[in-house]
Amino acid sequence: MVLGWRMTWLKMVACTLLLVTGGAVSDADAQNANGQKKRMVILGDSITAGYGLDPDEAYPSLLQKKIDDAQLPYTVINAGVSGDTSSGGLRRIDWVLGQKGADVLLIALGGNDGLRGVSPNETEKNLSGIIDKARAKSPQIKIVLIGMEMPPNMGAEFTASFKAIFPKVATAKNVQLVPFLLQGVGGDLKLNQPDRIHPTAAGQKIIADHLWKDLEKQL
């Protein structure tokens, strides 16, 4: 009796949706109605965490707004930790993904590796390990690797080797690459806080805008 009532109710809901939408029920509507939004995890450091800013001003929150405006069924998880490195990301990726895993993973790590002079080979190994662990947890996960660059004072040889890490890993692991997280922001005093490392709110907005150009296609 209960099952019959439930089936009748579901049919009524389905008919109502068909009438309202003209027969087309979007994935976003279905996901939201069922409370089953997909998960987008952003694994990063202080730039991702929004160091020195209100959390709502950090690019993960700005991406969430763009996703909501586009009526896409994704919840953004900001897994940015100030000071984190690629080795730290490798250690915590299983915990960050949790039992549910994720549908999309953005990897925005490596900047602190470079500033600390970590061997590019080590950073490459760690980033590859993060991708492997994510796929082991969620085989269908979409992964975007976001590159970073070092300032010239780190030396020409090191900066070139460091920059090459990201396209190399992206090609080897067959993931999407965004070449430079701070495109249009890095080195601009007006878009960075006094430490010249962390973006201002305006800088974070530029980051979100250029990431969205790639993410919108993926989502």
PDB file of C-alpha atoms in Angstrom:
ATOM      1  CA  MET A   1       0.000   0.000   0.000  1.00  0.00           C
ATOM      2  CA  VAL A   2       2.793   2.403   0.954  1.00  0.00           C
ATOM      3  CA  LEU A   3       4.755   1.494  -2.168  1.00  0.00           C
ATOM      4  CA  GLY A   4       1.704   2.080  -4.393  1.00  0.00           C
ATOM      5  CA  TRP A   5       1.102   5.504  -2.829  1.00  0.00           C
ATOM      6  CA  ARG A   6       4.747   6.445  -3.308  1.00  0.00           C
ATOM      7  CA  MET A   7       4.729   5.430  -6.981  1.00  0.00           C
ATOM      8  CA  THR A   8       1.576   7.472  -7.575  1.00  0.00           C
ATOM      9  CA  TRP A   9       3.171  10.502  -5.907  1.00  0.00           C
ATOM     10  CA  LEU A  10       6.335  10.152  -8.001  1.00  0.00           C
ATOM     11  CA  LYS A  11       4.266   9.978 -11.184  1.00  0.00           C
ATOM     12  CA  MET A  12       2.440  13.182 -10.170  1.00  0.00           C
ATOM     13  CA  VAL A  13       5.742  14.950  -9.558  1.00  0.00           C
ATOM     14  CA  ALA A  14       7.121  13.766 -12.894  1.00  0.00           C
ATOM     15  CA  CYS A  15       4.031  14.984 -14.740  1.00  0.00           C
ATOM     16  CA  THR A  16       4.264  18.354 -13.022  1.00  0.00           C
ATOM     17  CA  LEU A  17       7.919  18.719 -14.048  1.00  0.00           C
ATOM     18  CA  LEU A  18       7.059  17.823 -17.625  1.00  0.00           C
ATOM     19  CA  LEU A  19       4.347  20.457 -17.713  1.00  0.00           C
ATOM     20  CA  VAL A  20       6.514  23.163 -16.184  1.00  0.00           C
ATOM     21  CA  THR A  21       9.620  22.482 -18.282  1.00  0.00           C
ATOM     22  CA  GLY A  22       7.932  21.444 -21.495  1.00  0.00           C
ATOM     23  CA  GLY A  23       9.249  17.918 -21.163  1.00  0.00           C
ATOM     24  CA  ALA A  24      12.892  18.827 -20.426  1.00  0.00           C
ATOM     25  CA  VAL A  25      14.199  18.338 -16.913  1.00  0.00           C
ATOM     26  CA  SER A  26      17.786  19.532 -16.613  1.00  0.00           C
ATOM     27  CA  ASP A  27      20.459  17.537 -14.801  1.00  0.00           C
ATOM     28  CA  ALA A  28      20.869  20.486 -12.436  1.00  0.00           C
ATOM     29  CA  ASP A  29      17.186  20.423 -11.468  1.00  0.00           C
ATOM     30  CA  ALA A  30      17.200  16.656 -10.935  1.00  0.00           C
ATOM     31  CA  GLN A  31      20.412  16.688  -8.916  1.00  0.00           C
ATOM     32  CA  ASN A  32      19.290  19.609  -6.762  1.00  0.00           C
ATOM     33  CA  ALA A  33      15.867  18.123  -6.118  1.00  0.00           C
ATOM     34  CA  ASN A  34      17.436  14.891  -4.913  1.00  0.00           C
ATOM     35  CA  GLY A  35      20.132  16.558  -2.856  1.00  0.00           C
ATOM     36  CA  GLN A  36      22.792  14.837  -4.930  1.00  0.00           C
ATOM     37  CA  LYS A  37      24.942  17.660  -6.200  1.00  0.00           C
ATOM     38  CA  LYS A  38      28.254  16.608  -7.663  1.00  0.00           C
ATOM     39  CA  ARG A  39      31.424  17.466  -5.765  1.00  0.00           C
ATOM     40  CA  MET A  40      34.215  19.665  -7.069  1.00  0.00           C
ATOM     41  CA  VAL A  41      37.264  19.640  -4.794  1.00  0.00           C
ATOM     42  CA  ILE A  42      39.982  22.278  -5.112  1.00  0.00           C
ATOM     43  CA  LEU A  43      43.222  21.074  -3.553  1.00  0.00           C
ATOM     44  CA  GLY A  44      45.503  24.042  -3.004  1.00  0.00           C
ATOM     45  CA  ASP A  45      47.538  26.275  -0.743  1.00  0.00           C
ATOM     46  CA  SER A  46      47.077  29.779   0.709  1.00  0.00           C
ATOM     47  CA  ILE A  47      45.998  31.299  -2.612  1.00  0.00           C
ATOM     48  CA  THR A  48      43.160  28.790  -2.813  1.00  0.00           C
ATOM     49  CA  ALA A  49      42.372  29.269   0.875  1.00  0.00           C
ATOM     50  CA  GLY A  50      42.048  33.029   0.291  1.00  0.00           C
ATOM     51  CA  TYR A  51      44.841  34.162   2.596  1.00  0.00           C
ATOM     52  CA  GLY A  52      44.215  37.664   3.986  1.00  0.00           C
ATOM     53  CA  LEU A  53      40.692  37.830   2.577  1.00  0.00           C
ATOM     54  CA  ASP A  54      37.152  36.937   3.494  1.00  0.00           C
ATOM     55  CA  PRO A  55      36.510  33.313   2.409  1.00  0.00           C
ATOM     56  CA  ASP A  56      33.783  34.554   0.069  1.00  0.00           C
ATOM     57  CA  GLU A  57      36.418  36.527  -1.846  1.00  0.00           C
ATOM     58  CA  ALA A  58      38.603  33.496  -2.610  1.00  0.00           C
ATOM     59  CA  TYR A  59      38.354  32.064  -6.109  1.00  0.00           C
ATOM     60  CA  PRO A  60      36.695  28.774  -5.022  1.00  0.00           C
ATOM     61  CA  SER A  61      33.733  30.755  -3.647  1.00  0.00           C
ATOM     62  CA  LEU A  62      33.647  32.889  -6.781  1.00  0.00           C
ATOM     63  CA  LEU A  63      33.595  29.729  -8.898  1.00  0.00           C
ATOM     64  CA  GLN A  64      30.694  28.424  -6.831  1.00  0.00           C
ATOM     65  CA  LYS A  65      28.750  31.572  -7.669  1.00  0.00           C
ATOM     66  CA  LYS A  66      29.442  31.107 -11.381  1.00  0.00           C
ATOM     67  CA  ILE A  67      28.340  27.482 -11.124  1.00  0.00           C
ATOM     68  CA  ASP A  68      25.140  28.477  -9.343  1.00  0.00           C
ATOM     69  CA  ASP A  69      24.431  31.209 -11.893  1.00  0.00           C
ATOM     70  CA  ALA A  70      24.860  28.633 -14.661  1.00  0.00           C
ATOM     71  CA  GLN A  71      22.492  26.290 -12.774  1.00  0.00           C
ATOM     72  CA  LEU A  72      25.025  23.469 -12.757  1.00  0.00           C
ATOM     73  CA  PRO A  73      24.726  20.768 -10.066  1.00  0.00           C
ATOM     74  CA  TYR A  74      28.095  21.140  -8.363  1.00  0.00           C
ATOM     75  CA  THR A  75      29.215  21.971  -4.843  1.00  0.00           C
ATOM     76  CA  VAL A  76      32.724  23.426  -4.570  1.00  0.00           C
ATOM     77  CA  ILE A  77      34.855  22.165  -1.683  1.00  0.00           C
ATOM     78  CA  ASN A  78      37.699  24.556  -0.845  1.00  0.00           C
ATOM     79  CA  ALA A  79      40.534  22.290   0.301  1.00  0.00           C
ATOM     80  CA  GLY A  80      43.141  25.038   0.341  1.00  0.00           C
ATOM     81  CA  VAL A  81      45.598  25.025   3.258  1.00  0.00           C
ATOM     82  CA  SER A  82      48.076  27.843   3.788  1.00  0.00           C
ATOM     83  CA  GLY A  83      51.671  26.702   3.392  1.00  0.00           C
ATOM     84  CA  ASP A  84      50.745  23.390   1.809  1.00  0.00           C
ATOM     85  CA  THR A  85      53.076  21.714  -0.671  1.00  0.00           C
ATOM     86  CA  SER A  86      52.647  18.964  -3.225  1.00  0.00           C
ATOM     87  CA  SER A  87      53.846  16.424  -0.648  1.00  0.00           C
ATOM     88  CA  GLY A  88      51.254  17.710   1.807  1.00  0.00           C
ATOM     89  CA  GLY A  89      48.576  17.391  -0.850  1.00  0.00           C
ATOM     90  CA  LEU A  90      49.665  13.828  -1.547  1.00  0.00           C
ATOM     91  CA  ARG A  91      49.370  12.978   2.155  1.00  0.00           C
ATOM     92  CA  ARG A  92      45.906  14.435   2.562  1.00  0.00           C
ATOM     93  CA  ILE A  93      44.205  13.731  -0.777  1.00  0.00           C
ATOM     94  CA  ASP A  94      42.472  10.573   0.494  1.00  0.00           C
ATOM     95  CA  TRP A  95      41.147  12.458   3.512  1.00  0.00           C
ATOM     96  CA  VAL A  96      40.041  15.416   1.395  1.00  0.00           C
ATOM     97  CA  LEU A  97      38.124  13.227  -1.054  1.00  0.00           C
ATOM     98  CA  GLY A  98      36.572  11.218   1.770  1.00  0.00           C
ATOM     99  CA  GLN A  99      34.336   8.219   1.233  1.00  0.00           C
ATOM    100  CA  LYS A 100      32.270   9.999  -1.429  1.00  0.00           C
ATOM    101  CA  GLY A 101      35.259  10.841  -3.607  1.00  0.00           C
ATOM    102  CA  ALA A 102      34.704  13.666  -6.091  1.00  0.00           C
ATOM    103  CA  ASP A 103      33.462  14.272  -9.610  1.00  0.00           C
ATOM    104  CA  VAL A 104      35.958  17.021 -10.390  1.00  0.00           C
ATOM    105  CA  LEU A 105      39.356  17.717  -8.826  1.00  0.00           C
ATOM    106  CA  LEU A 106      41.369  20.887  -9.321  1.00  0.00           C
ATOM    107  CA  ILE A 107      44.993  20.596  -8.221  1.00  0.00           C
ATOM    108  CA  ALA A 108      46.517  23.987  -7.453  1.00  0.00           C
ATOM    109  CA  LEU A 109      49.687  23.004  -5.616  1.00  0.00           C
ATOM    110  CA  GLY A 110      53.400  23.411  -6.200  1.00  0.00           C
ATOM    111  CA  GLY A 111      53.941  27.105  -5.549  1.00  0.00           C
ATOM    112  CA  ASN A 112      55.359  26.532  -2.084  1.00  0.00           C
ATOM    113  CA  ASP A 113      57.527  23.727  -3.440  1.00  0.00           C
ATOM    114  CA  GLY A 114      59.181  26.177  -5.799  1.00  0.00           C
ATOM    115  CA  LEU A 115      59.625  28.922  -3.221  1.00  0.00           C
ATOM    116  CA  ARG A 116      61.295  26.407  -0.893  1.00  0.00           C
ATOM    117  CA  GLY A 117      63.585  25.100  -3.609  1.00  0.00           C
ATOM    118  CA  VAL A 118      62.119  21.605  -3.654  1.00  0.00           C
ATOM    119  CA  SER A 119      63.463  19.522  -6.516  1.00  0.00           C
ATOM    120  CA  PRO A 120      61.169  19.741  -9.572  1.00  0.00           C
ATOM    121  CA  ASN A 121      61.451  15.965  -9.880  1.00  0.00           C
ATOM    122  CA  GLU A 122      59.998  15.578  -6.385  1.00  0.00           C
ATOM    123  CA  THR A 123      57.141  17.974  -7.140  1.00  0.00           C
ATOM    124  CA  GLU A 124      56.406  16.106 -10.369  1.00  0.00           C
ATOM    125  CA  LYS A 125      56.322  12.804  -8.507  1.00  0.00           C
ATOM    126  CA  ASN A 126      53.952  14.172  -5.867  1.00  0.00           C
ATOM    127  CA  LEU A 127      51.535  15.717  -8.360  1.00  0.00           C
ATOM    128  CA  SER A 128      51.436  12.451 -10.296  1.00  0.00           C
ATOM    129  CA  GLY A 129      50.764  10.599  -7.043  1.00  0.00           C
ATOM    130  CA  ILE A 130      47.843  12.891  -6.220  1.00  0.00           C
ATOM    131  CA  ILE A 131      46.276  12.150  -9.606  1.00  0.00           C
ATOM    132  CA  ASP A 132      46.783   8.400  -9.176  1.00  0.00           C
ATOM    133  CA  LYS A 133      45.206   8.407  -5.723  1.00  0.00           C
ATOM    134  CA  ALA A 134      42.250  10.485  -6.906  1.00  0.00           C
ATOM    135  CA  ARG A 135      41.571   8.090  -9.768  1.00  0.00           C
ATOM    136  CA  ALA A 136      41.862   5.095  -7.478  1.00  0.00           C
ATOM    137  CA  LYS A 137      39.170   6.632  -5.285  1.00  0.00           C
ATOM    138  CA  SER A 138      36.947   7.914  -8.130  1.00  0.00           C
ATOM    139  CA  PRO A 139      37.806   6.270 -11.490  1.00  0.00           C
ATOM    140  CA  GLN A 140      35.564   8.629 -13.500  1.00  0.00           C
ATOM    141  CA  ILE A 141      36.868  11.818 -11.880  1.00  0.00           C
ATOM    142  CA  LYS A 142      37.699  14.799 -14.095  1.00  0.00           C
ATOM    143  CA  ILE A 143      41.028  16.333 -13.099  1.00  0.00           C
ATOM    144  CA  VAL A 144      42.382  19.787 -13.869  1.00  0.00           C
ATOM    145  CA  LEU A 145      46.030  20.532 -13.075  1.00  0.00           C
ATOM    146  CA  ILE A 146      46.730  24.212 -12.505  1.00  0.00           C
ATOM    147  CA  GLY A 147      50.279  25.355 -13.127  1.00  0.00           C
ATOM    148  CA  MET A 148      52.434  27.819 -11.245  1.00  0.00           C
ATOM    149  CA  GLU A 149      55.545  29.791 -12.151  1.00  0.00           C
ATOM    150  CA  MET A 150      58.472  31.064 -10.109  1.00  0.00           C
ATOM    151  CA  PRO A 151      59.793  34.633 -10.018  1.00  0.00           C
ATOM    152  CA  PRO A 152      63.026  35.346 -11.951  1.00  0.00           C
ATOM    153  CA  ASN A 153      65.076  35.669  -8.771  1.00  0.00           C
ATOM    154  CA  MET A 154      64.854  31.873  -8.337  1.00  0.00           C
ATOM    155  CA  GLY A 155      67.297  31.500 -11.238  1.00  0.00           C
ATOM    156  CA  ALA A 156      66.692  30.817 -14.925  1.00  0.00           C
ATOM    157  CA  GLU A 157      67.450  27.094 -14.786  1.00  0.00           C
ATOM    158  CA  PHE A 158      65.204  26.418 -11.802  1.00  0.00           C
ATOM    159  CA  THR A 159      62.303  28.546 -13.054  1.00  0.00           C
ATOM    160  CA  ALA A 160      62.366  26.777 -16.440  1.00  0.00           C
ATOM    161  CA  SER A 161      62.503  23.323 -14.837  1.00  0.00           C
ATOM    162  CA  PHE A 162      59.715  24.222 -12.451  1.00  0.00           C
ATOM    163  CA  LYS A 163      57.433  25.608 -15.169  1.00  0.00           C
ATOM    164  CA  ALA A 164      57.926  22.436 -17.213  1.00  0.00           C
ATOM    165  CA  ILE A 165      56.566  20.212 -14.416  1.00  0.00           C
ATOM    166  CA  PHE A 166      52.925  20.962 -15.052  1.00  0.00           C
ATOM    167  CA  PRO A 167      52.585  20.327 -18.805  1.00  0.00           C
ATOM    168  CA  LYS A 168      54.733  17.216 -18.370  1.00  0.00           C
ATOM    169  CA  VAL A 169      52.452  15.771 -15.679  1.00  0.00           C
ATOM    170  CA  ALA A 170      49.292  16.819 -17.530  1.00  0.00           C
ATOM    171  CA  THR A 171      50.455  15.035 -20.687  1.00  0.00           C
ATOM    172  CA  ALA A 172      51.680  11.915 -18.891  1.00  0.00           C
ATOM    173  CA  LYS A 173      48.495  11.570 -16.846  1.00  0.00           C
ATOM    174  CA  ASN A 174      46.098  12.789 -19.551  1.00  0.00           C
ATOM    175  CA  VAL A 175      44.498  15.559 -17.496  1.00  0.00           C
ATOM    176  CA  GLN A 176      43.441  19.065 -18.457  1.00  0.00           C
ATOM    177  CA  LEU A 177      46.053  21.779 -17.864  1.00  0.00           C
ATOM    178  CA  VAL A 178      45.570  25.405 -16.918  1.00  0.00           C
ATOM    179  CA  PRO A 179      49.121  26.711 -17.476  1.00  0.00           C
ATOM    180  CA  PHE A 180      49.300  29.425 -14.808  1.00  0.00           C
ATOM    181  CA  LEU A 181      47.040  30.053 -11.809  1.00  0.00           C
ATOM    182  CA  LEU A 182      48.109  33.686 -11.500  1.00  0.00           C
ATOM    183  CA  GLN A 183      47.708  34.601 -15.166  1.00  0.00           C
ATOM    184  CA  GLY A 184      47.149  38.361 -15.338  1.00  0.00           C
ATOM    185  CA  VAL A 185      47.661  38.687 -11.575  1.00  0.00           C
ATOM    186  CA  GLY A 186      51.204  37.621 -10.693  1.00  0.00           C
ATOM    187  CA  GLY A 187      53.616  40.538 -10.460  1.00  0.00           C
ATOM    188  CA  ASP A 188      50.896  43.211 -10.576  1.00  0.00           C
ATOM    189  CA  LEU A 189      51.205  45.277  -7.411  1.00  0.00           C
ATOM    190  CA  LYS A 190      47.619  46.512  -7.691  1.00  0.00           C
ATOM    191  CA  LEU A 191      46.277  42.967  -7.697  1.00  0.00           C
ATOM    192  CA  ASN A 192      48.392  41.587  -4.862  1.00  0.00           C
ATOM    193  CA  GLN A 193      48.546  42.166  -1.140  1.00  0.00           C
ATOM    194  CA  PRO A 194      51.607  43.932   0.367  1.00  0.00           C
ATOM    195  CA  ASP A 195      53.501  40.615   0.529  1.00  0.00           C
ATOM    196  CA  ARG A 196      53.376  40.551  -3.305  1.00  0.00           C
ATOM    197  CA  ILE A 197      52.478  36.868  -3.178  1.00  0.00           C
ATOM    198  CA  HIS A 198      48.796  36.641  -2.298  1.00  0.00           C
ATOM    199  CA  PRO A 199      46.142  38.160  -4.565  1.00  0.00           C
ATOM    200  CA  THR A 200      43.744  40.855  -3.440  1.00  0.00           C
ATOM    201  CA  ALA A 201      39.994  40.377  -3.848  1.00  0.00           C
ATOM    202  CA  ALA A 202      40.290  41.890  -7.321  1.00  0.00           C
ATOM    203  CA  GLY A 203      43.108  39.484  -8.133  1.00  0.00           C
ATOM    204  CA  GLN A 204      41.058  36.512  -6.947  1.00  0.00           C
ATOM    205  CA  LYS A 205      38.232  37.602  -9.237  1.00  0.00           C
ATOM    206  CA  ILE A 206      40.582  37.546 -12.232  1.00  0.00           C
ATOM    207  CA  ILE A 207      41.732  34.044 -11.247  1.00  0.00           C
ATOM    208  CA  ALA A 208      38.135  32.836 -11.044  1.00  0.00           C
ATOM    209  CA  ASP A 209      37.293  34.391 -14.411  1.00  0.00           C
ATOM    210  CA  HIS A 210      40.126  32.731 -16.288  1.00  0.00           C
ATOM    211  CA  LEU A 211      39.642  29.352 -14.573  1.00  0.00           C
ATOM    212  CA  TRP A 212      35.968  29.463 -15.442  1.00  0.00           C
ATOM    213  CA  LYS A 213      36.751  29.646 -19.167  1.00  0.00           C
ATOM    214  CA  ASP A 214      38.220  26.140 -18.922  1.00  0.00           C
ATOM    215  CA  LEU A 215      35.941  24.742 -16.238  1.00  0.00           C
ATOM    216  CA  GLU A 216      32.701  25.676 -17.936  1.00  0.00           C
ATOM    217  CA  LYS A 217      33.579  23.335 -20.807  1.00  0.00           C
ATOM    218  CA  GLN A 218      34.360  20.510 -18.385  1.00  0.00           C
ATOM    219  CA  LEU A 219      31.122  20.904 -16.425  1.00  0.00           C
TER     220      LEU A 219
END
